[in-house]
């Protein structure tokens, strides 16, 4: 069951357009060549406004997580979800959900390799992550 649909703003629209194309997009600073997330019109490290959107690999690793056993409506309170912090192979970290496994600690090994997946809802597509290796 989807949560509330995202409401893109100019700074986040390319991220959601990428998701609709089943691509994970983040920004990269041209002068220092570093990727960053969340979206903003300047580099968080050097302050340059020479930034561009890029499609990244979708490869990531699990940094931390919680299991929400009682999601608050409009999410389904009966369906636990994994809320995770992942680090992309390109460097940025993002909050996301882990899918493709039962939401139990024994299935969630810190540092485990993950791969981006895309869940299509009626109004939007949500990037999430699943284990890169079947468990
Ligand atoms: Zn920079």
CSV table of C-alpha atoms and ligand atoms in Angstrom, one decimal:
chain,number,residue,atom,x,y,z
A,1,UNK,CA,0.0,0.0,0.0
A,2,UNK,CA,1.5,3.3,-1.0
A,3,UNK,CA,2.0,6.2,1.3
A,4,UNK,CA,1.2,9.8,0.3
A,5,UNK,CA,2.4,10.6,-3.2
A,6,UNK,CA,5.4,12.8,-3.4
A,7,UNK,CA,4.9,16.5,-4.4
A,8,UNK,CA,8.0,17.3,-6.5
A,9,UNK,CA,9.4,20.8,-6.4
A,10,UNK,CA,11.8,22.2,-9.1
A,11,UNK,CA,14.8,20.9,-7.1
A,12,UNK,CA,13.5,17.4,-6.8
A,13,UNK,CA,11.6,16.9,-10.1
A,14,UNK,CA,14.6,15.3,-11.9
A,15,UNK,CA,14.8,12.7,-9.2
A,16,UNK,CA,11.2,11.7,-9.6
A,17,UNK,CA,11.3,11.9,-13.4
A,18,UNK,CA,14.3,9.5,-13.2
A,19,UNK,CA,12.4,7.2,-10.9
A,20,UNK,CA,9.5,7.1,-13.5
A,21,UNK,CA,12.1,6.0,-16.1
A,22,UNK,CA,13.4,3.4,-13.5
A,23,UNK,CA,16.7,5.3,-13.1
A,24,UNK,CA,18.2,6.5,-9.9
A,25,UNK,CA,19.4,10.1,-10.3
A,26,UNK,CA,21.4,12.2,-8.0
A,27,UNK,CA,23.4,15.4,-8.5
A,28,UNK,CA,27.1,15.8,-9.1
A,29,UNK,CA,29.3,18.8,-8.7
A,30,UNK,CA,31.4,19.5,-11.8
A,31,UNK,CA,34.4,21.2,-10.1
A,32,UNK,CA,34.9,18.5,-7.4
A,33,UNK,CA,33.3,15.6,-9.3
A,34,UNK,CA,31.4,14.4,-6.2
A,35,UNK,CA,27.9,13.1,-6.1
A,36,UNK,CA,25.5,14.3,-3.5
A,37,UNK,CA,21.9,13.9,-2.2
A,38,UNK,CA,19.4,15.4,-1.2
A,39,UNK,CA,18.8,17.6,-4.2
A,40,UNK,CA,19.9,21.3,-4.0
A,41,UNK,CA,21.2,23.8,-6.5
A,42,UNK,CA,24.8,24.0,-5.1
A,43,UNK,CA,27.5,21.6,-4.0
A,44,UNK,CA,27.3,20.9,-0.3
A,45,UNK,CA,31.1,20.6,-0.1
A,46,UNK,CA,32.6,23.4,-2.2
A,47,UNK,CA,29.5,25.6,-2.7
A,48,UNK,CA,29.8,25.6,-6.5
A,49,UNK,CA,26.6,26.1,-8.5
A,50,UNK,CA,28.1,24.1,-11.4
A,51,UNK,CA,26.1,21.0,-10.7
A,52,UNK,CA,24.3,18.5,-12.9
A,53,UNK,CA,22.0,15.5,-12.6
A,54,UNK,CA,23.4,12.1,-13.3
A,55,UNK,CA,22.1,8.6,-13.4
A,56,UNK,CA,23.9,6.4,-10.9
A,57,UNK,CA,24.4,2.6,-10.8
A,58,UNK,CA,21.8,1.8,-8.2
A,59,UNK,CA,24.4,-0.2,-6.3
A,60,UNK,CA,24.4,0.5,-2.6
A,61,UNK,CA,25.2,-1.0,0.9
A,62,UNK,CA,23.1,-1.1,4.0
A,63,UNK,CA,24.3,1.4,6.6
A,64,UNK,CA,21.5,1.3,9.2
A,65,UNK,CA,17.9,0.4,9.5
A,66,UNK,CA,14.8,0.2,11.7
A,67,UNK,CA,11.9,-2.1,11.3
A,68,UNK,CA,8.6,-0.2,11.7
A,69,UNK,CA,6.2,-2.9,12.9
A,70,UNK,CA,3.3,-0.6,13.1
A,71,UNK,CA,3.3,1.9,10.3
A,72,UNK,CA,1.1,4.9,10.8
A,73,UNK,CA,-1.8,5.4,8.3
A,74,UNK,CA,-2.1,6.0,5.4
A,75,UNK,CA,0.6,3.2,5.4
A,76,UNK,CA,-0.9,-0.2,6.2
A,77,UNK,CA,-0.5,-0.6,10.0
A,78,UNK,CA,-0.5,-4.4,9.5
A,79,UNK,CA,2.5,-4.5,7.2
A,80,UNK,CA,5.9,-4.0,8.7
A,81,UNK,CA,8.4,-2.0,6.6
A,82,UNK,CA,12.2,-1.6,6.7
A,83,UNK,CA,13.2,2.0,6.9
A,84,UNK,CA,16.9,2.1,6.0
A,85,UNK,CA,19.9,4.4,5.5
A,86,UNK,CA,21.9,3.2,2.5
A,87,UNK,CA,25.1,4.4,1.0
A,88,UNK,CA,25.3,4.5,-2.8
A,89,UNK,CA,28.3,3.2,-4.6
A,90,UNK,CA,28.9,6.8,-5.8
A,91,UNK,CA,29.0,8.1,-2.2
A,92,UNK,CA,25.7,9.8,-1.1
A,93,UNK,CA,23.5,8.3,1.5
A,94,UNK,CA,19.8,8.2,1.3
A,95,UNK,CA,16.8,7.1,3.4
A,96,UNK,CA,14.7,4.4,1.7
A,97,UNK,CA,12.9,1.1,2.2
A,98,UNK,CA,14.3,-2.4,1.8
A,99,UNK,CA,12.1,-4.8,-0.1
A,100,UNK,CA,12.5,-8.3,-1.4
A,101,UNK,CA,13.0,-9.9,2.0
A,102,UNK,CA,10.9,-10.6,5.1
A,103,UNK,CA,11.3,-7.6,7.4
A,104,UNK,CA,13.2,-9.4,10.1
A,105,UNK,CA,16.7,-8.6,11.5
A,106,UNK,CA,18.2,-11.9,10.4
A,107,UNK,CA,17.6,-10.8,6.8
A,108,UNK,CA,19.3,-7.4,7.3
A,109,UNK,CA,23.0,-7.7,7.6
A,110,UNK,CA,24.8,-4.3,7.9
A,111,UNK,CA,27.0,-3.5,4.9
A,112,UNK,CA,25.1,-6.0,2.8
A,113,UNK,CA,25.1,-5.2,-1.0
A,114,UNK,CA,21.8,-3.7,-2.3
A,115,UNK,CA,20.4,-2.9,-5.7
A,116,UNK,CA,17.9,-0.2,-6.5
A,117,UNK,CA,14.4,-1.3,-7.6
A,118,UNK,CA,11.4,0.7,-8.5
A,119,UNK,CA,7.8,0.3,-7.3
A,120,UNK,CA,5.2,1.7,-9.7
A,121,UNK,CA,2.2,3.2,-8.0
A,122,UNK,CA,-0.7,4.8,-9.8
A,123,UNK,CA,0.6,8.3,-9.5
A,124,UNK,CA,4.4,7.9,-9.1
A,125,UNK,CA,7.3,5.5,-9.0
A,126,UNK,CA,9.2,5.0,-5.8
A,127,UNK,CA,12.9,4.0,-5.7
A,128,UNK,CA,13.6,1.3,-3.1
A,129,UNK,CA,16.4,-1.2,-2.5
A,130,UNK,CA,16.6,-4.9,-2.4
A,131,UNK,CA,19.4,-7.3,-1.5
A,132,UNK,CA,21.8,-7.6,-4.5
A,133,UNK,CA,22.3,-11.2,-3.7
A,134,UNK,CA,19.3,-13.5,-3.2
A,135,UNK,CA,18.9,-14.4,0.5
B,1,LIG,ZN1,31.8,20.7,-5.3
